[in-house]
PDB file of C-alpha atoms in Angstrom:
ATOM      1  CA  UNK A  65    -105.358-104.334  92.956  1.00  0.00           C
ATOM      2  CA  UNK A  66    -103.969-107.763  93.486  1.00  0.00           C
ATOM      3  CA  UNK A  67    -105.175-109.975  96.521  1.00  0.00           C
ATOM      4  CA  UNK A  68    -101.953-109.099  99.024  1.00  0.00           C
ATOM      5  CA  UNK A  69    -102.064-105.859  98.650  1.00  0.00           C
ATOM      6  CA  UNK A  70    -105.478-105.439  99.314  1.00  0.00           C
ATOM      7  CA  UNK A  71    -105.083-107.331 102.261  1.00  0.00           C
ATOM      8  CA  UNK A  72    -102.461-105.364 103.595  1.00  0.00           C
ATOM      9  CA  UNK A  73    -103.721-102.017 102.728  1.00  0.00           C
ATOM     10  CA  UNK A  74    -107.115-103.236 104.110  1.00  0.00           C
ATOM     11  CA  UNK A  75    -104.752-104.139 107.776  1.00  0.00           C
ATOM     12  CA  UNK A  76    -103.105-101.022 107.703  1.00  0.00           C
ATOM     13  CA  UNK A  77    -106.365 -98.810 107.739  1.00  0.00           C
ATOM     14  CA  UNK A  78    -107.355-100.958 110.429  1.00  0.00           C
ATOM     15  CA  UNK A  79    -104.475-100.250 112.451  1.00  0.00           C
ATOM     16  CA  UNK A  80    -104.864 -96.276 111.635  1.00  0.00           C
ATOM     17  CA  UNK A  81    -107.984 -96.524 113.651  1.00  0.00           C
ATOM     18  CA  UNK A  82    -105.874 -96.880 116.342  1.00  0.00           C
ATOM     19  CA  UNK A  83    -105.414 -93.135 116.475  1.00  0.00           C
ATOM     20  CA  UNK A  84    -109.171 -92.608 116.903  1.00  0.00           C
ATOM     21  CA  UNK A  85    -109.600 -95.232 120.040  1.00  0.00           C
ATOM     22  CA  UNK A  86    -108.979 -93.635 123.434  1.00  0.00           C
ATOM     23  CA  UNK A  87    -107.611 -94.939 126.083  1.00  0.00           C
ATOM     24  CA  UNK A  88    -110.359 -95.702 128.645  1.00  0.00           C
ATOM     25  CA  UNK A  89    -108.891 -95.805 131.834  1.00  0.00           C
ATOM     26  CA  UNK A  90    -107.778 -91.989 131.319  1.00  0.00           C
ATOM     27  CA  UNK A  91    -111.359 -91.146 131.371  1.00  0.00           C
ATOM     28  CA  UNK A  92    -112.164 -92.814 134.840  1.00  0.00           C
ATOM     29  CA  UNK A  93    -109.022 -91.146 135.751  1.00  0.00           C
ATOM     30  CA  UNK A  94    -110.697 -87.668 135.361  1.00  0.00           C
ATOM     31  CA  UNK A  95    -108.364 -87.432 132.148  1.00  0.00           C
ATOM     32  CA  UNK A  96    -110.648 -84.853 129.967  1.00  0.00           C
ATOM     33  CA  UNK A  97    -108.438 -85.635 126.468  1.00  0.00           C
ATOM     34  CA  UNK A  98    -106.897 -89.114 127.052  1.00  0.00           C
ATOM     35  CA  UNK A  99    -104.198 -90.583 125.021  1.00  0.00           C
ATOM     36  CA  UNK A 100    -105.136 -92.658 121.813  1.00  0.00           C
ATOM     37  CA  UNK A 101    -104.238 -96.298 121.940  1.00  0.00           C
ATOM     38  CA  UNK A 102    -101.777 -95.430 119.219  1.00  0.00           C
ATOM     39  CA  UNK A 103    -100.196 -92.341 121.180  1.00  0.00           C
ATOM     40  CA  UNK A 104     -99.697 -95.340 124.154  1.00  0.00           C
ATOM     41  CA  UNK A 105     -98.407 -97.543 121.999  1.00  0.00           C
ATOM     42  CA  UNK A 106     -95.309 -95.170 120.362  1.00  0.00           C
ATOM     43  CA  UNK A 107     -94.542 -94.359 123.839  1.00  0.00           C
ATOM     44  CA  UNK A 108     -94.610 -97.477 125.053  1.00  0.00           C
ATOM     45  CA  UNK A 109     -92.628 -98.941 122.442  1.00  0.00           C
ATOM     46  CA  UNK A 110     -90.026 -96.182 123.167  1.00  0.00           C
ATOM     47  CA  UNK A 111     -89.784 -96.533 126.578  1.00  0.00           C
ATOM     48  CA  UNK A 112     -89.171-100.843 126.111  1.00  0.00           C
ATOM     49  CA  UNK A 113     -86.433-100.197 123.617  1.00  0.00           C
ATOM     50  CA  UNK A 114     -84.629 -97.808 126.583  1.00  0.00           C
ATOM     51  CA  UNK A 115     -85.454-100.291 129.476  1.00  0.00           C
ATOM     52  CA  UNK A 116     -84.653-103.209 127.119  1.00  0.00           C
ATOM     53  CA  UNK A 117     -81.140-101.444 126.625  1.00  0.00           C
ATOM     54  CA  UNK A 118     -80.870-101.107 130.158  1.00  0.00           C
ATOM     55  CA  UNK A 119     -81.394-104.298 131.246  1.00  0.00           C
ATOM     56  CA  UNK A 120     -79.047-106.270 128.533  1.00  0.00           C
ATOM     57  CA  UNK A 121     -82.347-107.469 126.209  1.00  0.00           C
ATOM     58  CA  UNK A 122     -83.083-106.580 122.713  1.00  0.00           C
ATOM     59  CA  UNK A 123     -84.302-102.917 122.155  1.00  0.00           C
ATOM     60  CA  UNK A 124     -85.857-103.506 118.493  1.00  0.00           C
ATOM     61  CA  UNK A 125     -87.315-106.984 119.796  1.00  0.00           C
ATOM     62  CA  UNK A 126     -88.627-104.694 123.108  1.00  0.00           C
ATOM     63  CA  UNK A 127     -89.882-101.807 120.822  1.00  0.00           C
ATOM     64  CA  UNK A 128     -91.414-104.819 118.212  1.00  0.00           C
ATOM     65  CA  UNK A 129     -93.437-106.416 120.879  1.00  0.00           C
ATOM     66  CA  UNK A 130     -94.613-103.479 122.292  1.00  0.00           C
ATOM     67  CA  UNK A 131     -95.614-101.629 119.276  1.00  0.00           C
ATOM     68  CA  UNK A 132     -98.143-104.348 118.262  1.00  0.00           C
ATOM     69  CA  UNK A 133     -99.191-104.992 121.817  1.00  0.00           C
ATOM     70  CA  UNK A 134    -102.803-103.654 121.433  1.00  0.00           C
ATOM     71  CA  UNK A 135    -103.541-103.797 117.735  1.00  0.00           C
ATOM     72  CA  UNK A 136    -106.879-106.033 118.933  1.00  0.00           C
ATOM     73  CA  UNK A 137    -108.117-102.805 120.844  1.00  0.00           C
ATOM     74  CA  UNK A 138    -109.332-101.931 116.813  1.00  0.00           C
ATOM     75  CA  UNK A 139    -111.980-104.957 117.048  1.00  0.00           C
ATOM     76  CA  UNK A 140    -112.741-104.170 121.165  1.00  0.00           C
ATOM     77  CA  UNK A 141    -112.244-100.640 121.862  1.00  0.00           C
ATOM     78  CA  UNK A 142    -109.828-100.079 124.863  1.00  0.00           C
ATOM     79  CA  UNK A 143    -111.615-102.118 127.616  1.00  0.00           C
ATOM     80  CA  UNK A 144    -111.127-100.643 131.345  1.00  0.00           C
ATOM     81  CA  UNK A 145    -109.870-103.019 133.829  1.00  0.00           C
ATOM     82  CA  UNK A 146    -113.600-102.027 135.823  1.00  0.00           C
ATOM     83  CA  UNK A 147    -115.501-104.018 133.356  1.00  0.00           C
ATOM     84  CA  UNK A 148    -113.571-107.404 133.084  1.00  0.00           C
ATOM     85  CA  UNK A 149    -115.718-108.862 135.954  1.00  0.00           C
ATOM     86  CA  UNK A 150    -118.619-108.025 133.545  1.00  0.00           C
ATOM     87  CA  UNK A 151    -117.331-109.208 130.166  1.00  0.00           C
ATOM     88  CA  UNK A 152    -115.187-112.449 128.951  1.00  0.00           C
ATOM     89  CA  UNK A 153    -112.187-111.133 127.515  1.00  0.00           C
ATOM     90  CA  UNK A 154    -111.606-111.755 124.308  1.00  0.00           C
ATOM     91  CA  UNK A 155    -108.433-113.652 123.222  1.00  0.00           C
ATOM     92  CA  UNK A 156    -106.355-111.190 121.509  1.00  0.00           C
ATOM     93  CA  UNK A 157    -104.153-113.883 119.975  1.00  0.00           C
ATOM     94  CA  UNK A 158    -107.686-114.885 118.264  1.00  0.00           C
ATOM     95  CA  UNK A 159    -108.213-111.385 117.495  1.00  0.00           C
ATOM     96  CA  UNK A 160    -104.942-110.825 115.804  1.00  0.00           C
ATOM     97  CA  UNK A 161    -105.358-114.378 114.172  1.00  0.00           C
ATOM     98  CA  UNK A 162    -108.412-112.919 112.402  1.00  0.00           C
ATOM     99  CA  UNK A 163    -107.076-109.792 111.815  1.00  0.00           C
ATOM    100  CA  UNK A 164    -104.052-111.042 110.016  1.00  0.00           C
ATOM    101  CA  UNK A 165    -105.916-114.044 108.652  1.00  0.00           C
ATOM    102  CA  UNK A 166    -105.541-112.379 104.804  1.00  0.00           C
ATOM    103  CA  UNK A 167    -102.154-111.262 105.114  1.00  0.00           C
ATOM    104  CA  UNK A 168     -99.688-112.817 102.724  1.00  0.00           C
ATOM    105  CA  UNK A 169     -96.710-114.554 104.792  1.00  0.00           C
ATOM    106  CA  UNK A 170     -93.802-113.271 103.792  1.00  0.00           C
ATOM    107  CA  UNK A 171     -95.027-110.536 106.050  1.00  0.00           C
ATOM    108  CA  UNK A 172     -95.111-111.779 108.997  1.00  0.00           C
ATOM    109  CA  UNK A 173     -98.240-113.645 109.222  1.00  0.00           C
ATOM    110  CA  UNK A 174     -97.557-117.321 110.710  1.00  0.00           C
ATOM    111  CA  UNK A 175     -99.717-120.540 110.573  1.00  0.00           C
ATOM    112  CA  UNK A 176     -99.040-121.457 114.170  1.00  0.00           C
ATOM    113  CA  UNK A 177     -98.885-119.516 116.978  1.00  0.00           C
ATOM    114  CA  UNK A 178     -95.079-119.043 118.921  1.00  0.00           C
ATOM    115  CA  UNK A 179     -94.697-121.478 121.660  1.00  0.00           C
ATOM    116  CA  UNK A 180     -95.249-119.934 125.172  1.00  0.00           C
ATOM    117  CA  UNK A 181     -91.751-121.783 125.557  1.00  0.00           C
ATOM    118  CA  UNK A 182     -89.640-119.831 123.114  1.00  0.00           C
ATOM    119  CA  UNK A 183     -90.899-116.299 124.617  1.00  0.00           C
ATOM    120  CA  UNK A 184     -88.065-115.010 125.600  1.00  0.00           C
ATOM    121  CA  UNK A 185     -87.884-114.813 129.700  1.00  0.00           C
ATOM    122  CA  UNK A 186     -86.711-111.761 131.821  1.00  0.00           C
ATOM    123  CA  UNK A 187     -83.230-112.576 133.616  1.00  0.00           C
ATOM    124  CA  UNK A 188     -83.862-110.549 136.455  1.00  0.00           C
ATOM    125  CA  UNK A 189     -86.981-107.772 137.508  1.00  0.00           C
ATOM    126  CA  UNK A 190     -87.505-104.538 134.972  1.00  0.00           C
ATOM    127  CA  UNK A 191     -88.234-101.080 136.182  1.00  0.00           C
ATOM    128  CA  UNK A 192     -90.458-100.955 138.345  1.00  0.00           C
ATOM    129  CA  UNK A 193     -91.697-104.272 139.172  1.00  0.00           C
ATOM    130  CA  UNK A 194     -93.513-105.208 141.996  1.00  0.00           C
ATOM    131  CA  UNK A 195     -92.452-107.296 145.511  1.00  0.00           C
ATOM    132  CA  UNK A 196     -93.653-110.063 147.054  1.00  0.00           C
ATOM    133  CA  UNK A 197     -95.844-107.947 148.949  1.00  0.00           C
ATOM    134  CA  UNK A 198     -97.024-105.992 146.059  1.00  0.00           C
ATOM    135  CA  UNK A 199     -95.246-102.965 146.543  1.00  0.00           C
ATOM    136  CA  UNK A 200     -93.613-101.321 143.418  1.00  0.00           C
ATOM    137  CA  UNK A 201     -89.608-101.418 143.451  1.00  0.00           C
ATOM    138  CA  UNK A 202     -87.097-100.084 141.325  1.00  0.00           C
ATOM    139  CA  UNK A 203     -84.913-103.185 139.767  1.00  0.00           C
ATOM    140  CA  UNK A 204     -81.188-102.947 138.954  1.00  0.00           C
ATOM    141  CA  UNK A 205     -79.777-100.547 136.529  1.00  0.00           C
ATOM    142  CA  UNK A 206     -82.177 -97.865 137.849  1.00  0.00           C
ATOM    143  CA  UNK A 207     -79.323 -94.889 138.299  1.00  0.00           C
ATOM    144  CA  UNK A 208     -77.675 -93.864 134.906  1.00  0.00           C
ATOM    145  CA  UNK A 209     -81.151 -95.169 133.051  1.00  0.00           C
ATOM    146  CA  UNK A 210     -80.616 -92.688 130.467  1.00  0.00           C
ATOM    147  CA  UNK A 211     -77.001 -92.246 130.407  1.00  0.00           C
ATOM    148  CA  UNK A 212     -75.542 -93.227 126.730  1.00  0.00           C
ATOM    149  CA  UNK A 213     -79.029 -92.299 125.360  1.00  0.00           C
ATOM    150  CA  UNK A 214     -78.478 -88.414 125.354  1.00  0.00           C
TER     151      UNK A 214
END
């Protein structure tokens, strides 16, 4: 088997274990059978593409981002906000660096990492967000959130 394809079948087993990892937090919830990571992450890439939509962003850009949002969790497990005062976090752009590290470039893989500058910036609160005083709010375009999508 040549070298790329190696590499990339050796990434995309790696990201199949994200269908084994369970989401933590359910558990300290009381949750008997949480979620996997990878059931969170189709969900939550669906639910950016519709709020994306909503708000005037990109829905595949919204869905994109959020589908590869916790592809580290295959190196760390899915660590519960509880044990961060315990444990340094790892950097996940670190972790995705090395998990990528073999990947030819024409998919995807970059030498440098994006600028914090050319992330593209919210142009007004998504749904919900949370106020000054830390309650959560609905933003605008909350009624009709689904109409046009069924």
């Amino acid at each position: 088997m040549p070298e790329d394809a190696e590499a990339i079948a050796a990434f995309g087993y790696e990201l199949g274990l994200l269908k084994r990892v369970r989401r933590t937090g359910w558990w300290h919830a009381g949750v008997r059978d949480p979620e996997s990571v990878a059931e969170h992450t189709m969900r939550t890439a669906q639910l950016a593409a519709l709020i994306a939509a909503e708000e005037g962003a990109d829905p595949a850009r919204a869905a994109f981002l959020a589908l590869w949002h916790d592809t580290q969790e295959t190196r760390t497990g899915d660590l519960p906000h509880t044990a961060t005062a315990y444990l340094n976090k790892p950097d996940p752009r670190q972790i995705t660096a090395d998990q990528t590290e073999r990947l030819p470039t024409r998919h995807g893989r970059t030498s440098e990492p994006r600028p914090a500058a050319e992330s593209p910036k919210p142009q007004r609160p998504c749904l919900p967000w949370r106020g000054a005083n830390g309650d959560v709010r609905l933003g605008p375009g909350t009624r009709g959130f689904m109409s046009g999508w069924i």
